[in-house]
mmCIF file of C-alpha atoms and ligand atoms in Angstrom:
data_model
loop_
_atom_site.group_PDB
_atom_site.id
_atom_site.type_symbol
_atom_site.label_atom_id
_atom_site.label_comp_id
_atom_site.label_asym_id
_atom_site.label_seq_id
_atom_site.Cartn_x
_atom_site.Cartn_y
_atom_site.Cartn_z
ATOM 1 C CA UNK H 1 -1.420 -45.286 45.928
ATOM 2 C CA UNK H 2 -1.879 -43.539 49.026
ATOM 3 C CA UNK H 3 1.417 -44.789 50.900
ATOM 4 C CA UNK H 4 3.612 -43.091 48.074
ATOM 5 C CA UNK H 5 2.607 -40.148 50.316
ATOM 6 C CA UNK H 6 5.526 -41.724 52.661
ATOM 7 C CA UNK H 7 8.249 -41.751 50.159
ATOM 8 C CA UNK H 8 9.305 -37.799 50.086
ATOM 9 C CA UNK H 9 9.206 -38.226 54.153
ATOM 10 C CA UNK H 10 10.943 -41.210 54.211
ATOM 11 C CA UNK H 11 14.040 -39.859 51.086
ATOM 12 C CA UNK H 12 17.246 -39.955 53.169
ATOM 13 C CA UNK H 13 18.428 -37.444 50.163
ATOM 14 C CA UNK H 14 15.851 -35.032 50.368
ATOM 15 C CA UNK H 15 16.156 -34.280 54.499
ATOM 16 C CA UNK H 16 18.059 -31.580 54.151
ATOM 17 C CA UNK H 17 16.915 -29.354 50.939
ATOM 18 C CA UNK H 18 19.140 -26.571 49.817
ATOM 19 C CA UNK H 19 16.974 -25.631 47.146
ATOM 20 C CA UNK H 20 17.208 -26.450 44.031
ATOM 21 C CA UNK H 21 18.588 -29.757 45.022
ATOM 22 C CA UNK H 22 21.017 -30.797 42.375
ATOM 23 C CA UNK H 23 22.250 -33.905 41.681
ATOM 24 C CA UNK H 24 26.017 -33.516 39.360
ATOM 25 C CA UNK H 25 28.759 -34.763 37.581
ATOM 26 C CA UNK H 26 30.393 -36.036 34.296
ATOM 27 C CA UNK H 27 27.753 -37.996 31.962
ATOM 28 C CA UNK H 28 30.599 -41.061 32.056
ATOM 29 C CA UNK H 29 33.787 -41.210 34.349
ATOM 30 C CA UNK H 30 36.463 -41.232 32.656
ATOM 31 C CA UNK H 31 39.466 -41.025 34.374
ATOM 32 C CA UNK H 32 40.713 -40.894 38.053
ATOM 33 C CA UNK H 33 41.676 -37.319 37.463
ATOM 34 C CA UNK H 34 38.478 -36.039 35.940
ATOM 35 C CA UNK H 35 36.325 -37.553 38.303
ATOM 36 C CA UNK H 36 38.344 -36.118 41.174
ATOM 37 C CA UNK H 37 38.991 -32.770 39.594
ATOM 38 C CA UNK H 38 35.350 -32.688 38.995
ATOM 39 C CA UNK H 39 33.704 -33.426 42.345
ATOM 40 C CA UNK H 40 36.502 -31.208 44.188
ATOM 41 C CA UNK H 41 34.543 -28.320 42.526
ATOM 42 C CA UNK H 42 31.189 -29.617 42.687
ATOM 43 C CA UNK H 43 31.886 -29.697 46.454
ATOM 44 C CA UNK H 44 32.402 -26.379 46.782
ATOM 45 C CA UNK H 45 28.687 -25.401 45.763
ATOM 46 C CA UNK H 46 25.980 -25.755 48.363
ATOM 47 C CA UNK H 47 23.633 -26.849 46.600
ATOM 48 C CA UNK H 48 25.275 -29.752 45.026
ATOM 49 C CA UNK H 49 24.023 -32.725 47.205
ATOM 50 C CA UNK H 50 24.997 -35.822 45.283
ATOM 51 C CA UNK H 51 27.826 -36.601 42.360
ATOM 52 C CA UNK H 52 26.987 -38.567 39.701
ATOM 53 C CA UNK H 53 28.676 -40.727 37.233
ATOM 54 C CA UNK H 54 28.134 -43.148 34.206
ATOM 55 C CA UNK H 55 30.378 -46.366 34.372
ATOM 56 C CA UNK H 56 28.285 -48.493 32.016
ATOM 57 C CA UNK H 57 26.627 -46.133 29.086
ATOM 58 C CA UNK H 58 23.885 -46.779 27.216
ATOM 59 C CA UNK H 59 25.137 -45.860 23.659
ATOM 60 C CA UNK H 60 23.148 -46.048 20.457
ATOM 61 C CA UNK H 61 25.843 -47.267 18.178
ATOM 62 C CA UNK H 62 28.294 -50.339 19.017
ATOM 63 C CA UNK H 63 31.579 -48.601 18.798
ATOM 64 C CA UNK H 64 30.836 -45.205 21.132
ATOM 65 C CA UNK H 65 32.841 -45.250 24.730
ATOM 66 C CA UNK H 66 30.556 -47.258 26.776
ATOM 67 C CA UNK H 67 32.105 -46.531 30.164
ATOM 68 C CA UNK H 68 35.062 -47.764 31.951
ATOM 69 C CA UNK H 69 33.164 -50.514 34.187
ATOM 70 C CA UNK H 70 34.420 -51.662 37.306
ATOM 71 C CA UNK H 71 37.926 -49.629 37.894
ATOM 72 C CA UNK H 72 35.625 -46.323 37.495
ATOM 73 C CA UNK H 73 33.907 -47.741 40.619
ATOM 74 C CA UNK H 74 36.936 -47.312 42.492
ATOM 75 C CA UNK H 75 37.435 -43.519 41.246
ATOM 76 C CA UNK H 76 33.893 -42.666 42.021
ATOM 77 C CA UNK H 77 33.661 -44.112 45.149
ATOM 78 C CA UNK H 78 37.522 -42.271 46.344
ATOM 79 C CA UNK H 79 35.390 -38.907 44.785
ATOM 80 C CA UNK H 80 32.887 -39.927 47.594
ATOM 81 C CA UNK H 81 35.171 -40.580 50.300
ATOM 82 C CA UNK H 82 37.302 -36.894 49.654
ATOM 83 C CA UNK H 83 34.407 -34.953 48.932
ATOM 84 C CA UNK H 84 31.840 -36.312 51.329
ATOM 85 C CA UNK H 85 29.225 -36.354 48.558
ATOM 86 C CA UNK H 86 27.114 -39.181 48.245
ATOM 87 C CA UNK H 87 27.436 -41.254 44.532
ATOM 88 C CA UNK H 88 25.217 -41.724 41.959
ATOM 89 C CA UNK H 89 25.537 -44.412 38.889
ATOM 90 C CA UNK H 90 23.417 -45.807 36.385
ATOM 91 C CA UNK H 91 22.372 -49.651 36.999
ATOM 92 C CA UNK H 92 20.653 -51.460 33.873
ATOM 93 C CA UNK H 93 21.324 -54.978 34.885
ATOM 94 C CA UNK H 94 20.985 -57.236 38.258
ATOM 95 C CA UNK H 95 25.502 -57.201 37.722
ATOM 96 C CA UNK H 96 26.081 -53.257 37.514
ATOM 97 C CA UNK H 97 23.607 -52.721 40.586
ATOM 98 C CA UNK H 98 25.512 -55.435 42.570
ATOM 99 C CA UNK H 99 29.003 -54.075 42.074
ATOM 100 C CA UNK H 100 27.216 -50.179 42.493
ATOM 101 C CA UNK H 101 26.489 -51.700 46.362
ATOM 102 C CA UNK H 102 29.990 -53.158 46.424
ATOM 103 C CA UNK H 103 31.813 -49.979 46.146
ATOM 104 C CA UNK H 104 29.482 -48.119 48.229
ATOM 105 C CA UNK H 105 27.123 -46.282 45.954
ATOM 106 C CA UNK H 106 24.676 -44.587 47.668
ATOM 107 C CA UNK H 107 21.964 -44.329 44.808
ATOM 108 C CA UNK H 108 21.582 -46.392 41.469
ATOM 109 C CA UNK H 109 19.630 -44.565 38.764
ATOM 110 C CA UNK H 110 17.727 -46.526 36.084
ATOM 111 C CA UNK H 111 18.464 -45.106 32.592
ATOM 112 C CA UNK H 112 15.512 -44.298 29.986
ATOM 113 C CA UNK H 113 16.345 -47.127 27.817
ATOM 114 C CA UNK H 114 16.095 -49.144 30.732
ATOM 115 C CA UNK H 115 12.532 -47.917 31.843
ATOM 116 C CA UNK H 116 11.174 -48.955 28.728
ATOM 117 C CA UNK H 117 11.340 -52.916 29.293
ATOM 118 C CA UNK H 118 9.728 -54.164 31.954
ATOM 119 C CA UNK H 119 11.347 -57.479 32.290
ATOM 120 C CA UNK H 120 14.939 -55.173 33.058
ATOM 121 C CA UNK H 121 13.315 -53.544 35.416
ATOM 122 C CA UNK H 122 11.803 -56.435 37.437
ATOM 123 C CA UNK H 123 15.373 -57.792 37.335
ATOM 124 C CA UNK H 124 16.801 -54.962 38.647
ATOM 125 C CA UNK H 125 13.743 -54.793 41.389
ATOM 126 C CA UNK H 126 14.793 -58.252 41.997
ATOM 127 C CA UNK H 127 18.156 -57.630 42.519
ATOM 128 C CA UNK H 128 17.850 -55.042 45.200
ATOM 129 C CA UNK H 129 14.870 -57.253 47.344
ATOM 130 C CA UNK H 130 16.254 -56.453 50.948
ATOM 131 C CA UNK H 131 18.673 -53.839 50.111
ATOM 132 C CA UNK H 132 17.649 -49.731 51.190
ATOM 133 C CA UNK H 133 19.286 -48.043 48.476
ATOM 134 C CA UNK H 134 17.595 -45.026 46.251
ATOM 135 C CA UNK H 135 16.683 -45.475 43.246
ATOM 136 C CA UNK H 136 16.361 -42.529 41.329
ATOM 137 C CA UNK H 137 13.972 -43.951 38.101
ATOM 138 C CA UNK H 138 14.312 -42.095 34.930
ATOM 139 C CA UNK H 139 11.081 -41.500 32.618
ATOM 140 C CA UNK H 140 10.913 -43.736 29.804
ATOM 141 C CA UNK H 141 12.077 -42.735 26.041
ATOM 142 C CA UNK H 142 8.287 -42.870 24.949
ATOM 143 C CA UNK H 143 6.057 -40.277 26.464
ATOM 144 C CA UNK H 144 4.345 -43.347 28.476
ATOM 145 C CA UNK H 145 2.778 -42.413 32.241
ATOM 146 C CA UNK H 146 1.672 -46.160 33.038
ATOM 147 C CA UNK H 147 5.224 -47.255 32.161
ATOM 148 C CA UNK H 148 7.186 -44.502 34.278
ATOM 149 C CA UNK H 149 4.490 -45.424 37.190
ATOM 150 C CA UNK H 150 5.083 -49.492 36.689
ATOM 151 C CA UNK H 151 8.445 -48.805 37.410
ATOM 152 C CA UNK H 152 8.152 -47.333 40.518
ATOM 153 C CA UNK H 153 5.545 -50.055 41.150
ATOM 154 C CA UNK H 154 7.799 -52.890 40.860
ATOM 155 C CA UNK H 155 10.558 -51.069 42.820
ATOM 156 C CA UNK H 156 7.924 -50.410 45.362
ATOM 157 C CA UNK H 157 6.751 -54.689 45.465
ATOM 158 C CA UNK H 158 10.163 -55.383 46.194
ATOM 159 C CA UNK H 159 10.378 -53.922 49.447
ATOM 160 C CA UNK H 160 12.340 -50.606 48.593
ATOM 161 C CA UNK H 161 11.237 -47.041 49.586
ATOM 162 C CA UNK H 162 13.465 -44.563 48.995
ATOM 163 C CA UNK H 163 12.253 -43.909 45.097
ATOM 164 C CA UNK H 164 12.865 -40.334 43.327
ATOM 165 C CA UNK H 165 11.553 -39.864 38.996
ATOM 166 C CA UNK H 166 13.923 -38.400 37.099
ATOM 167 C CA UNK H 167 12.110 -36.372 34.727
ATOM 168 C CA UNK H 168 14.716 -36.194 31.420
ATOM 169 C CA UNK H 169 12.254 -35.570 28.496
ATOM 170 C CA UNK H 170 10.664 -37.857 25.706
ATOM 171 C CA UNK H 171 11.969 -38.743 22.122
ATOM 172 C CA UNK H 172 9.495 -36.506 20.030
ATOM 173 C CA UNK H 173 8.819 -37.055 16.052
ATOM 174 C CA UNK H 174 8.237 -33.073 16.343
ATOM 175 C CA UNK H 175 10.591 -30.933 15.708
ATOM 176 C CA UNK H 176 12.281 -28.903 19.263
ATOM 177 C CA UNK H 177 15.147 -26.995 20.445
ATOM 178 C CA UNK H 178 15.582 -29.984 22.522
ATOM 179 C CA UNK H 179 17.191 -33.126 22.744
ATOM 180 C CA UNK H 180 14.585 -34.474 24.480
ATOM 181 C CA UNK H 181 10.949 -32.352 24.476
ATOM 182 C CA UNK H 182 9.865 -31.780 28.230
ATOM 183 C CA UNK H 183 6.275 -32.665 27.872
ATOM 184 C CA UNK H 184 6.004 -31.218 31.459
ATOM 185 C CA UNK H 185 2.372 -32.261 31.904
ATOM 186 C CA UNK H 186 3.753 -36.146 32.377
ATOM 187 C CA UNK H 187 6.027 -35.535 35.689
ATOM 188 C CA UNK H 188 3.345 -33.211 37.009
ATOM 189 C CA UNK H 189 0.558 -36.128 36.403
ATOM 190 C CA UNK H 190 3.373 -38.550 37.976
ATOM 191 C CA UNK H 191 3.534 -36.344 41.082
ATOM 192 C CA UNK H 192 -0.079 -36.225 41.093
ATOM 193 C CA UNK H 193 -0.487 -39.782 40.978
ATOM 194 C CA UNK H 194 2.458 -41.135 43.199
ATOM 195 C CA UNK H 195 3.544 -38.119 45.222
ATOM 196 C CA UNK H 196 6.965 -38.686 44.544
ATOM 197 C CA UNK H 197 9.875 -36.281 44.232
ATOM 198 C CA UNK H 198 10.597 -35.210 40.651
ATOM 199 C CA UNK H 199 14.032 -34.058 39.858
ATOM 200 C CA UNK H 200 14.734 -32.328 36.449
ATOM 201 C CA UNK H 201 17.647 -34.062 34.521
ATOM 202 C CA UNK H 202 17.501 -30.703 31.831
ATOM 203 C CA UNK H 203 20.768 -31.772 30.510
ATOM 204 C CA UNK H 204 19.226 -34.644 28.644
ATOM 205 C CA UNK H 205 16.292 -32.666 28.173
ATOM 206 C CA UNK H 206 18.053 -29.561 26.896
ATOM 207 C CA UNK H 207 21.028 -31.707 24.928
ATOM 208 C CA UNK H 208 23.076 -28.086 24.450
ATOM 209 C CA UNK H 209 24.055 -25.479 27.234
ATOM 210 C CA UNK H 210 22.579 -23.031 25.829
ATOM 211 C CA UNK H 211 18.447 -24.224 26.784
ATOM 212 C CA UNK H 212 19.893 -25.646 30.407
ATOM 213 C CA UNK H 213 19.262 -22.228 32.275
ATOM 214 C CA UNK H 214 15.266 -21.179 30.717
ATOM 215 C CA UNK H 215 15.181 -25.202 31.967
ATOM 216 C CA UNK H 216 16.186 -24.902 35.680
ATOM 217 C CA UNK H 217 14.086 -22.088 35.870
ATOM 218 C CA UNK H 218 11.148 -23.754 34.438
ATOM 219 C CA UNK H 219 11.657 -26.635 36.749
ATOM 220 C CA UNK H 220 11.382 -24.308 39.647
ATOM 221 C CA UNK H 221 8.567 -22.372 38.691
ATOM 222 C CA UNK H 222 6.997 -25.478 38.430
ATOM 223 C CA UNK H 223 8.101 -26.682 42.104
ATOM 224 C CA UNK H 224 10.056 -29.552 41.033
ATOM 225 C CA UNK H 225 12.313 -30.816 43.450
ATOM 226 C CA UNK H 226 15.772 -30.378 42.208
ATOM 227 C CA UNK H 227 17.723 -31.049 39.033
ATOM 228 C CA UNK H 228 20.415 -33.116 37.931
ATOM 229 C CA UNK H 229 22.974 -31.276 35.649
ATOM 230 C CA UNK H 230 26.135 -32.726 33.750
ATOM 231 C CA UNK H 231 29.256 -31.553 35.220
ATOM 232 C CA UNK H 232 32.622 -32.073 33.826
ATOM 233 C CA UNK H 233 35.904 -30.139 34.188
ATOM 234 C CA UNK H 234 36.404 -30.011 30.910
ATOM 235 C CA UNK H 235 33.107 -30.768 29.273
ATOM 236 C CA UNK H 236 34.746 -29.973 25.576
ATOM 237 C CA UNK H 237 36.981 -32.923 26.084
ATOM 238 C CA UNK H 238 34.275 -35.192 27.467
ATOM 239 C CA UNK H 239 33.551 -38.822 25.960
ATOM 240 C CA UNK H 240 30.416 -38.615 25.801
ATOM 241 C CA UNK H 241 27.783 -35.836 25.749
ATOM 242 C CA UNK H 242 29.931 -33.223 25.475
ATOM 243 C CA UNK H 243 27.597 -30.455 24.222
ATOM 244 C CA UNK H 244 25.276 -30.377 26.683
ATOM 245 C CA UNK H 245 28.266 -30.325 29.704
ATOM 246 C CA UNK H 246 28.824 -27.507 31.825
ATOM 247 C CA UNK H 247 32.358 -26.426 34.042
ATOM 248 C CA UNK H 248 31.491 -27.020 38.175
ATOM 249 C CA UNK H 249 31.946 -22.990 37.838
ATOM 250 C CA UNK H 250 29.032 -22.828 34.963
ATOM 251 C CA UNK H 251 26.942 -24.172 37.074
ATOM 252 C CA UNK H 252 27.306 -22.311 40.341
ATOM 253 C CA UNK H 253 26.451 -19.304 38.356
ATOM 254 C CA UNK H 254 23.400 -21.033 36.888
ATOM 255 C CA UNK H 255 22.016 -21.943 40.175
ATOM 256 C CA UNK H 256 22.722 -18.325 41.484
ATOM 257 C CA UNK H 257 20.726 -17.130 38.238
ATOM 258 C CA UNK H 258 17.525 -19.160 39.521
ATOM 259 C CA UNK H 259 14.686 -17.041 40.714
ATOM 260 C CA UNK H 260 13.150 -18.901 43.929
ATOM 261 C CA UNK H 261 9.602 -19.437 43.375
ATOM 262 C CA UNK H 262 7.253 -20.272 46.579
ATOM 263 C CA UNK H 263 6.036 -23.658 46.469
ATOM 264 C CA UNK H 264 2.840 -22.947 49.662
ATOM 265 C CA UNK H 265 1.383 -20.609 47.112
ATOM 266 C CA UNK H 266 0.203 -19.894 50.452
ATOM 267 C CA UNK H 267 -3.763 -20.570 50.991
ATOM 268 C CA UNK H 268 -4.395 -17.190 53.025
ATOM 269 C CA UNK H 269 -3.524 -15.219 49.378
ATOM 270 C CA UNK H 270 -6.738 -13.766 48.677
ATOM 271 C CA UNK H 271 -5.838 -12.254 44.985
ATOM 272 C CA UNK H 272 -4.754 -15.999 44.339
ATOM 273 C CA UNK H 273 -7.525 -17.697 46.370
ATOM 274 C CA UNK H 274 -9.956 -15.057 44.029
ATOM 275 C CA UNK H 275 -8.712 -16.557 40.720
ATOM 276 C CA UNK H 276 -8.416 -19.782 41.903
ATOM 277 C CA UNK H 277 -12.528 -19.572 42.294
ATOM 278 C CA UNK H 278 -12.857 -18.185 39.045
ATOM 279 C CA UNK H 279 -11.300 -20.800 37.439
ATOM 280 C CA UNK H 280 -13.239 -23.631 39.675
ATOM 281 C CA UNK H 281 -16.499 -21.923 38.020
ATOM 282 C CA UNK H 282 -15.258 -22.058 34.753
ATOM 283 C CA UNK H 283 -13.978 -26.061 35.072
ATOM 284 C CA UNK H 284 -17.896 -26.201 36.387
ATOM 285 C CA UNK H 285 -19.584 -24.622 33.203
ATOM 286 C CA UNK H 286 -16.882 -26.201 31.088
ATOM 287 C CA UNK H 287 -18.196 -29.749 32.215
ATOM 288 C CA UNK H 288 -21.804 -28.313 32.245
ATOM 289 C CA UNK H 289 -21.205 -27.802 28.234
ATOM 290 C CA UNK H 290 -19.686 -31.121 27.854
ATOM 291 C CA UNK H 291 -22.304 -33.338 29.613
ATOM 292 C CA UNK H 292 -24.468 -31.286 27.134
ATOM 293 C CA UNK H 293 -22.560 -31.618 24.149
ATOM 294 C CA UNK H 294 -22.529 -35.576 24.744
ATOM 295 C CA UNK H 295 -26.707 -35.638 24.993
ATOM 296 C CA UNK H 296 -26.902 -34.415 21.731
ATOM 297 C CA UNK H 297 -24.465 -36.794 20.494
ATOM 298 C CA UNK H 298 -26.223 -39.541 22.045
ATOM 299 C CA UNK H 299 -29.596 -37.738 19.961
ATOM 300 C CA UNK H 300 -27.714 -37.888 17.021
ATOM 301 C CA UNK H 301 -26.042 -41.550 17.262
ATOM 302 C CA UNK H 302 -30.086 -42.626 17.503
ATOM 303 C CA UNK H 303 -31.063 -40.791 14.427
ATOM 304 C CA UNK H 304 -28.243 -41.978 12.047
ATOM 305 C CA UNK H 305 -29.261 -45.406 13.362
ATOM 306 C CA UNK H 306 -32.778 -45.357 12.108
ATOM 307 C CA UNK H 307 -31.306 -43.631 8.961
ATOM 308 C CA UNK H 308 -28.640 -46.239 8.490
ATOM 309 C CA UNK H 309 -25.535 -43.665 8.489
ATOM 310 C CA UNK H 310 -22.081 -43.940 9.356
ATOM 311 C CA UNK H 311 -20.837 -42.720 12.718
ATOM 312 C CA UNK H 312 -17.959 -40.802 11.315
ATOM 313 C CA UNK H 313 -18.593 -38.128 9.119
ATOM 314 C CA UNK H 314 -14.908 -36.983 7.742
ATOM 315 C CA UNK H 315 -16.058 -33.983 5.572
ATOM 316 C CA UNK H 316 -18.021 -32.667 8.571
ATOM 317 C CA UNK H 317 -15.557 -33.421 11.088
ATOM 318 C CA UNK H 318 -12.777 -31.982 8.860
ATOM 319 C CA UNK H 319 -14.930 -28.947 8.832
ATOM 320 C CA UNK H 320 -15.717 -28.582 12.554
ATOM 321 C CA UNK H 321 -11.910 -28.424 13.367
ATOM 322 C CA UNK H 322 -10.589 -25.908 11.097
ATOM 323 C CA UNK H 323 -14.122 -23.386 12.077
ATOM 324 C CA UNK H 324 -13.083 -23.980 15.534
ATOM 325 C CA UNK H 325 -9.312 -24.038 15.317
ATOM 326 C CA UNK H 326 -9.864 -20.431 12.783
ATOM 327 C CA UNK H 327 -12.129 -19.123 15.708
ATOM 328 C CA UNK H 328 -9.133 -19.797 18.680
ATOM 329 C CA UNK H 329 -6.487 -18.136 16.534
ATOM 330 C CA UNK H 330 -8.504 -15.092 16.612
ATOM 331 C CA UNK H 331 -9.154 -15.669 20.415
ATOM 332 C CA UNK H 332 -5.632 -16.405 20.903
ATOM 333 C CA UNK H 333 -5.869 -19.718 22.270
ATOM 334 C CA UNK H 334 -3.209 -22.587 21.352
ATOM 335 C CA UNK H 335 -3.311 -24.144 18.009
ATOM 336 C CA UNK H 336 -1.687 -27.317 19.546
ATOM 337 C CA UNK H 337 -4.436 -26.740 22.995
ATOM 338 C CA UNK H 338 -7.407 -26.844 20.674
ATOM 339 C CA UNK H 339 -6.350 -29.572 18.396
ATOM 340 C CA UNK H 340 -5.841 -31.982 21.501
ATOM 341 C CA UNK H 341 -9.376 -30.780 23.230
ATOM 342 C CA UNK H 342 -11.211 -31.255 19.809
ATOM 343 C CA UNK H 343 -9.755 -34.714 19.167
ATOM 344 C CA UNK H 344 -10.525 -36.096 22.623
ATOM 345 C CA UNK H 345 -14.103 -34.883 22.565
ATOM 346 C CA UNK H 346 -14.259 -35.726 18.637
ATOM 347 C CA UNK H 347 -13.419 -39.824 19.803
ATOM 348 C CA UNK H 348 -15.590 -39.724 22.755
ATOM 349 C CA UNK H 349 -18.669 -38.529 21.097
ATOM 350 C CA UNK H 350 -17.862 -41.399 17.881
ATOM 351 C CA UNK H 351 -17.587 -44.047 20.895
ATOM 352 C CA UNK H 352 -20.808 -42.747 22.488
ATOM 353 C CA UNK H 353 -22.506 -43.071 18.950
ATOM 354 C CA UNK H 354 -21.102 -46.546 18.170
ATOM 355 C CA UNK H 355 -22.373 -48.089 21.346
ATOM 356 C CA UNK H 356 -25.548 -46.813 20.433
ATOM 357 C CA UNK H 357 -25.267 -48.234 16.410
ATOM 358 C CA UNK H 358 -24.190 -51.567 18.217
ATOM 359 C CA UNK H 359 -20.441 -51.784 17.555
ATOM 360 C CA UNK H 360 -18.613 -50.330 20.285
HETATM 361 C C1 PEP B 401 22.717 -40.291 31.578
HETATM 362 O O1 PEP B 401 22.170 -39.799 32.577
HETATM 363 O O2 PEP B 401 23.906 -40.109 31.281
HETATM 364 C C2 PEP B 401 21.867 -41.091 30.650
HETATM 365 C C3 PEP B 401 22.371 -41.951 29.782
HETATM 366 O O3 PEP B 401 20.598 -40.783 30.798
HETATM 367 P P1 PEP B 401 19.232 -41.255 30.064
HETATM 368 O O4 PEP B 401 18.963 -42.658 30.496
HETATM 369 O O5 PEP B 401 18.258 -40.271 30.600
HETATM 370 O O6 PEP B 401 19.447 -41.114 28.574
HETATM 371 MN MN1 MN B 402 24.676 -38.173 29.440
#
């Protein structure tokens, strides 16, 4: 995956940063006159460097507004020539992305619902074989890495470069304040992986205005590369997604709220470089402990197989988590932390004992 190092160098959109990039507009066009009125303001704030628009939605029931097709091309694209701002729309079949290139859009995104199925995707991959165009690729509704990064890889086979994640939040059985939970560990492992540019979309995350500014802020502090933010001149009236819309002027002053946070936490810190050593010692011992923690398991695995027991032992494992999960609260530690660390050792210690019983 080393040549995904290329793709921030080589994203036309991202030469010239005005930090935090932002990527906005209406969640659907709607009219000539909205999307105008609209992108005259967004014009006016520096660091708006794109507009987007939806002209084919994605809607979970039938009868919603599902976007005003092909004559909202024409709007968007008249938005583009009077403002100078490049165009964003959402492609989800090999049809939308070829009239997007007819009318001059300069990025297509792919939607969440879209990410999920990997035959759209290879037919939208398909589609733009030989074309140069962005594609900004949104996370998928599950909370699935491999399918966000499959994505990218298909774009990638079929010859195009300039790729950008969208990082818009996961459906969630939990209960949130948002629309969408963040689950901010998944872009940062995406980044990790494919060194790509990750731009927050925290109006889908957020789903209200009031969550959108704790959001940006998050998303700087933890150096993502811009955000994309619904826009609308008069979100209350909008078609679709109208709670979580903001006024052009709502957002300038949200961007002039966001603290700047350093990205080169620079390496000559020395309080930082201090700490940083700490915790390297501590990620040593940690896996010190768990090398040891796995012999004994492997010691016990060969006893309950001369003794003919069962791997899993509920009662005792039922016991184990609520000693150690009773211990952390009083350390302060994460209920939610300690649950996921116990679990993953929990299964790799039951595997390490069933290869020894014989049934692996
Ligand atoms: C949108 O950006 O308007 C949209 C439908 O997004 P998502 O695919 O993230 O739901
Ligand atoms: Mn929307």
């Amino acid at each position: 995956m080393k040549k995904n190092a290329l793709l921030r160098q080589n994203c036309r959109i991202f030469a010239s940063m005005n930090y935090p990039l932002t990527i906005a507009g209406p969640c659907s066009v709607e009219s000539e006159e909205q999307i105008l009125a609209t992108a005259r303001a967004l014009a006016q704030i520096p660091e708006v460097k794109m507009l987007r628009g939806g002209i084919w939605k994605p809607r979970t029931r039938p009868d919603a507004f599902e976007g005003r097709g092909e004559e909202a091309l024409v709007w968007l694209r008249e938005a583009k020539r009077e403002t100078g701002l490049p165009i964003t729309t959402e492609a989800a079949t090999p049809e939308h992305a070829e009239l997007a290139l007819k009318y001059d859009v300069d990025a297509l995104w792919v939607g969440a619902r879209t990410v999920v199925n990997p035959f759209s995707v290879q037919q939208l991959a398909d589609a733009l074989k030989g074309t140069h165009i962005t594609v900004l690729i949104k996370n998928p509704v599950s909370p699935d890495l491999n399918l966000w990064i499959g994505a990218f890889e298909r774009f990638q086979k079929a010859g195009l470069t300039q790729l950008v994640a969208i990082h818009r939040g996961f459906s969630y059985y939990k209960e949130s304040p948002y629309r969408n939970y963040p689950m901010w560990e998944i872009p940062i492992e995406l980044k990790r992986i494919l060194d790509v540019p990750v731009i927050t979309d925290i109006s889908h995350i957020c789903g209200c205005r009031e969550l959108l500014q704790d959001t940006a802020q998050k998303s700087v502090d933890l150096a993502f590369d811009g955000l994309m933010v619904e826009s609308h001149f008069m979100p209350e009236t909008a078609f679709t997604d109208a709670h979580q819309q903001i006024t052009p002027e709502a957002l300038a002053v949200l961007l002039k709220s966001i603290s700047p946070r350093s990205k080169q936490a620079a390496n000559d810190d020395q309080v930082l470089a201090a700490l940083r050593g700490e915790i390297d010692d501590i990620d040593a011992e940690l896996l010190q402990l768990l090398a040891r923690r796995m012999n004994v398991s492997s010691q016990i695995g060969e006893y309950k197989k001369q003794k003919g027991l069962t791997v899993v032992q509920m009662e005792r494992w039922k016991q184990i988590l609520s000693d150690h999960l009773e211990t952390g609260k009083e350390l302060g530690l994460p209920k939610e932390l300690l649950e996921k660390v116990f679990e993953a050792i929990h299964q790799a210690s039951i595997q390490r004992q069933s290869s020894i019983l014989g049934n692996s």
